[in-house]
GROMACS .gro file of C-alpha atoms in nm:
model
  154
    1LEU     CA    1  -1.618   3.446  -1.715
    2VAL     CA    2  -1.600   3.226  -1.403
    3LYS     CA    3  -1.624   3.390  -1.062
    4LYS     CA    4  -1.351   3.310  -0.808
    5ASN     CA    5  -1.588   3.140  -0.562
    6GLU     CA    6  -1.728   2.922  -0.844
    7LEU     CA    7  -1.374   2.824  -0.942
    8ASP     CA    8  -1.291   2.745  -0.577
    9ASP     CA    9  -1.604   2.529  -0.551
   10TYR     CA   10  -1.510   2.348  -0.874
   11ASN     CA   11  -1.152   2.284  -0.755
   12LYS     CA   12  -1.283   2.156  -0.421
   13MET     CA   13  -1.522   1.920  -0.601
   14ILE     CA   14  -1.237   1.787  -0.819
   15ARG     CA   15  -1.020   1.723  -0.509
   16ILE     CA   16  -1.306   1.540  -0.335
   17LYS     CA   17  -1.371   1.327  -0.644
   18SER     CA   18  -1.000   1.251  -0.667
   19GLU     CA   19  -0.988   1.145  -0.300
   20GLU     CA   20  -1.297   0.927  -0.342
   21GLU     CA   21  -1.140   0.772  -0.652
   22LYS     CA   22  -0.819   0.696  -0.458
   23LYS     CA   23  -1.022   0.525  -0.183
   24ILE     CA   24  -1.204   0.310  -0.438
   25ILE     CA   25  -0.879   0.206  -0.606
   26ALA     CA   26  -0.716   0.136  -0.268
   27LYS     CA   27  -1.007  -0.089  -0.167
   28ILE     CA   28  -0.991  -0.279  -0.497
   29ALA     CA   29  -0.613  -0.322  -0.459
   30GLU     CA   30  -0.637  -0.439  -0.097
   31ASN     CA   31  -0.907  -0.693  -0.181
   32TYR     CA   32  -0.698  -0.818  -0.474
   33VAL     CA   33  -0.394  -0.861  -0.246
   34LEU     CA   34  -0.605  -1.047   0.013
   35GLU     CA   35  -0.720  -1.288  -0.258
   36GLN     CA   36  -0.371  -1.335  -0.404
   37GLU     CA   37  -0.214  -1.381  -0.060
   38ARG     CA   38  -0.466  -1.654   0.025
   39ILE     CA   39  -0.387  -1.827  -0.303
   40ARG     CA   40  -0.011  -1.800  -0.236
   41LEU     CA   41  -0.047  -1.963   0.106
   42GLU     CA   42  -0.285  -2.233  -0.017
   43GLN     CA   43  -0.040  -2.323  -0.296
   44ILE     CA   44   0.234  -2.388  -0.038
   45LYS     CA   45  -0.005  -2.598   0.175
   46ALA     CA   46  -0.046  -2.332   0.445
   47GLN     CA   47  -0.427  -2.345   0.464
   48LYS     CA   48  -0.437  -2.268   0.837
   49GLN     CA   49  -0.234  -1.952   0.780
   50ALA     CA   50  -0.442  -1.858   0.473
   51ASP     CA   51  -0.753  -1.868   0.691
   52LEU     CA   52  -0.592  -1.633   0.946
   53ILE     CA   53  -0.486  -1.349   0.714
   54ASP     CA   54  -0.593  -1.026   0.881
   55HIS     CA   55  -0.705  -0.716   0.688
   56ILE     CA   56  -0.604  -0.488   0.970
   57ALA     CA   57  -0.657  -0.167   0.770
   58VAL     CA   58  -1.034  -0.198   0.809
   59ARG     CA   59  -0.992  -0.161   1.188
   60ASN     CA   60  -0.668   0.033   1.229
   61ILE     CA   61  -0.556   0.271   0.955
   62GLY     CA   62  -0.259   0.379   1.165
   63ALA     CA   63  -0.083   0.042   1.183
   64GLY     CA   64   0.167   0.130   0.910
   65TYR     CA   65   0.058  -0.168   0.699
   66ASP     CA   66  -0.271  -0.297   0.560
   67ILE     CA   67  -0.258  -0.675   0.592
   68LEU     CA   68  -0.106  -0.924   0.837
   69SER     CA   69   0.002  -1.252   0.680
   70PHE     CA   70   0.248  -1.539   0.702
   71ASN     CA   71   0.559  -1.644   0.515
   72ASP     CA   72   0.479  -2.015   0.510
   73LYS     CA   73   0.313  -2.310   0.686
   74ASP     CA   74   0.579  -2.309   0.960
   75SER     CA   75   0.483  -1.955   1.067
   76LYS     CA   76   0.321  -1.959   1.410
   77THR     CA   77   0.264  -1.582   1.431
   78TYR     CA   78   0.222  -1.307   1.175
   79ASP     CA   79   0.558  -1.259   1.007
   80ARG     CA   80   0.461  -1.078   0.687
   81PHE     CA   81   0.334  -0.720   0.715
   82LEU     CA   82   0.189  -0.597   0.386
   83GLU     CA   83   0.146  -0.236   0.280
   84VAL     CA   84  -0.065  -0.222  -0.035
   85LYS     CA   85   0.005   0.045  -0.295
   86ALA     CA   86  -0.167   0.080  -0.631
   87GLY     CA   87  -0.075   0.260  -0.947
   88ARG     CA   88  -0.001   0.250  -1.315
   89VAL     CA   89   0.090  -0.065  -1.499
   90ASP     CA   90   0.391   0.081  -1.680
   91GLN     CA   91   0.584   0.237  -1.390
   92ILE     CA   92   0.599   0.202  -1.012
   93ASN     CA   93   0.508   0.526  -0.839
   94PHE     CA   94   0.373   0.558  -0.484
   95PHE     CA   95   0.388   0.760  -0.165
   96LEU     CA   96   0.518   0.621   0.163
   97SER     CA   97   0.411   0.807   0.475
   98ARG     CA   98   0.663   0.884   0.746
   99HIS     CA   99   0.486   0.635   0.973
  100GLU     CA  100   0.497   0.361   0.706
  101PHE     CA  101   0.867   0.439   0.657
  102GLU     CA  102   0.934   0.407   1.031
  103VAL     CA  103   0.738   0.082   1.060
  104ALA     CA  104   0.921  -0.059   0.756
  105GLY     CA  105   1.251   0.033   0.918
  106LYS     CA  106   1.158  -0.150   1.239
  107LEU     CA  107   1.018  -0.461   1.072
  108LYS     CA  108   1.290  -0.485   0.803
  109ASP     CA  109   1.253  -0.818   0.614
  110LYS     CA  110   0.907  -0.877   0.759
  111TYR     CA  111   0.773  -0.565   0.584
  112TRP     CA  112   0.651  -0.586   0.226
  113ILE     CA  113   0.505  -0.342  -0.020
  114TYR     CA  114   0.266  -0.514  -0.257
  115TYR     CA  115   0.241  -0.274  -0.550
  116VAL     CA  116  -0.073  -0.354  -0.748
  117HIS     CA  117  -0.053  -0.257  -1.114
  118MET     CA  118  -0.392  -0.110  -1.206
  119HIS     CA  119  -0.553  -0.039  -1.542
  120ASP     CA  120  -0.899   0.120  -1.547
  121LYS     CA  121  -0.963   0.008  -1.186
  122GLU     CA  122  -0.864  -0.349  -1.276
  123PRO     CA  123  -0.569  -0.518  -1.102
  124ARG     CA  124  -0.315  -0.647  -1.356
  125GLY     CA  125  -0.057  -0.801  -1.124
  126ILE     CA  126   0.158  -0.738  -0.818
  127LYS     CA  127   0.519  -0.628  -0.779
  128PHE     CA  128   0.658  -0.748  -0.445
  129LEU     CA  129   0.903  -0.517  -0.268
  130ASN     CA  130   1.051  -0.673   0.045
  131ASN     CA  131   1.223  -0.454   0.306
  132PRO     CA  132   1.160  -0.132   0.110
  133ILE     CA  133   1.415   0.069   0.304
  134ASN     CA  134   1.690  -0.144   0.149
  135SER     CA  135   1.524  -0.264  -0.172
  136VAL     CA  136   1.372   0.069  -0.276
  137ILE     CA  137   1.494   0.372  -0.080
  138LYS     CA  138   1.864   0.277  -0.106
  139ASN     CA  139   1.834   0.142  -0.461
  140SER     CA  140   1.955   0.365  -0.746
  141LYS     CA  141   1.689   0.210  -0.972
  142PHE     CA  142   1.429   0.415  -0.782
  143ASN     CA  143   1.400   0.790  -0.749
  144THR     CA  144   1.303   0.904  -0.400
  145VAL     CA  145   1.165   1.256  -0.365
  146THR     CA  146   1.082   1.421  -0.036
  147ASP     CA  147   0.807   1.672  -0.101
  148VAL     CA  148   0.689   1.748   0.250
  149TYR     CA  149   0.879   1.917   0.528
  150GLU     CA  150   0.766   1.931   0.888
  151ILE     CA  151   0.834   2.270   1.041
  152SER     CA  152   0.813   2.324   1.416
  153GLU     CA  153   0.944   2.573   1.665
  154LYS     CA  154   1.245   2.477   1.873
   0.00000   0.00000   0.00000
């Protein structure tokens, strides 16, 4: 028989391990996107822009995106804002925070979700979702579930 406090300790340990696992996978996915984004820009002869890609998430986790990049060699300023998500290979499934949603709504076509398909902590490819408010949220191909409600006094 397991005592309640032992069970609570076990459940807490599982949650911590799960959070640590998510952080590891997120870091792998972000590094993979950085590498693939550099390759994309180099292939279109935008070396200067490839050298300026900014992994902003390491300095500012509240930006609403993880990476600042460029569309092409004619881009003079950052015009591609990348939010990296990672998950299963067989089906897209991710969470979008309210802040990410708001930033995506403001940036529209400049905002991208790079969904990294993972298998055993190995990236297997990227699905590119541009302007997710229109391409995902309003698309009947995707199921959107709100599972958190903010409650405050009036």
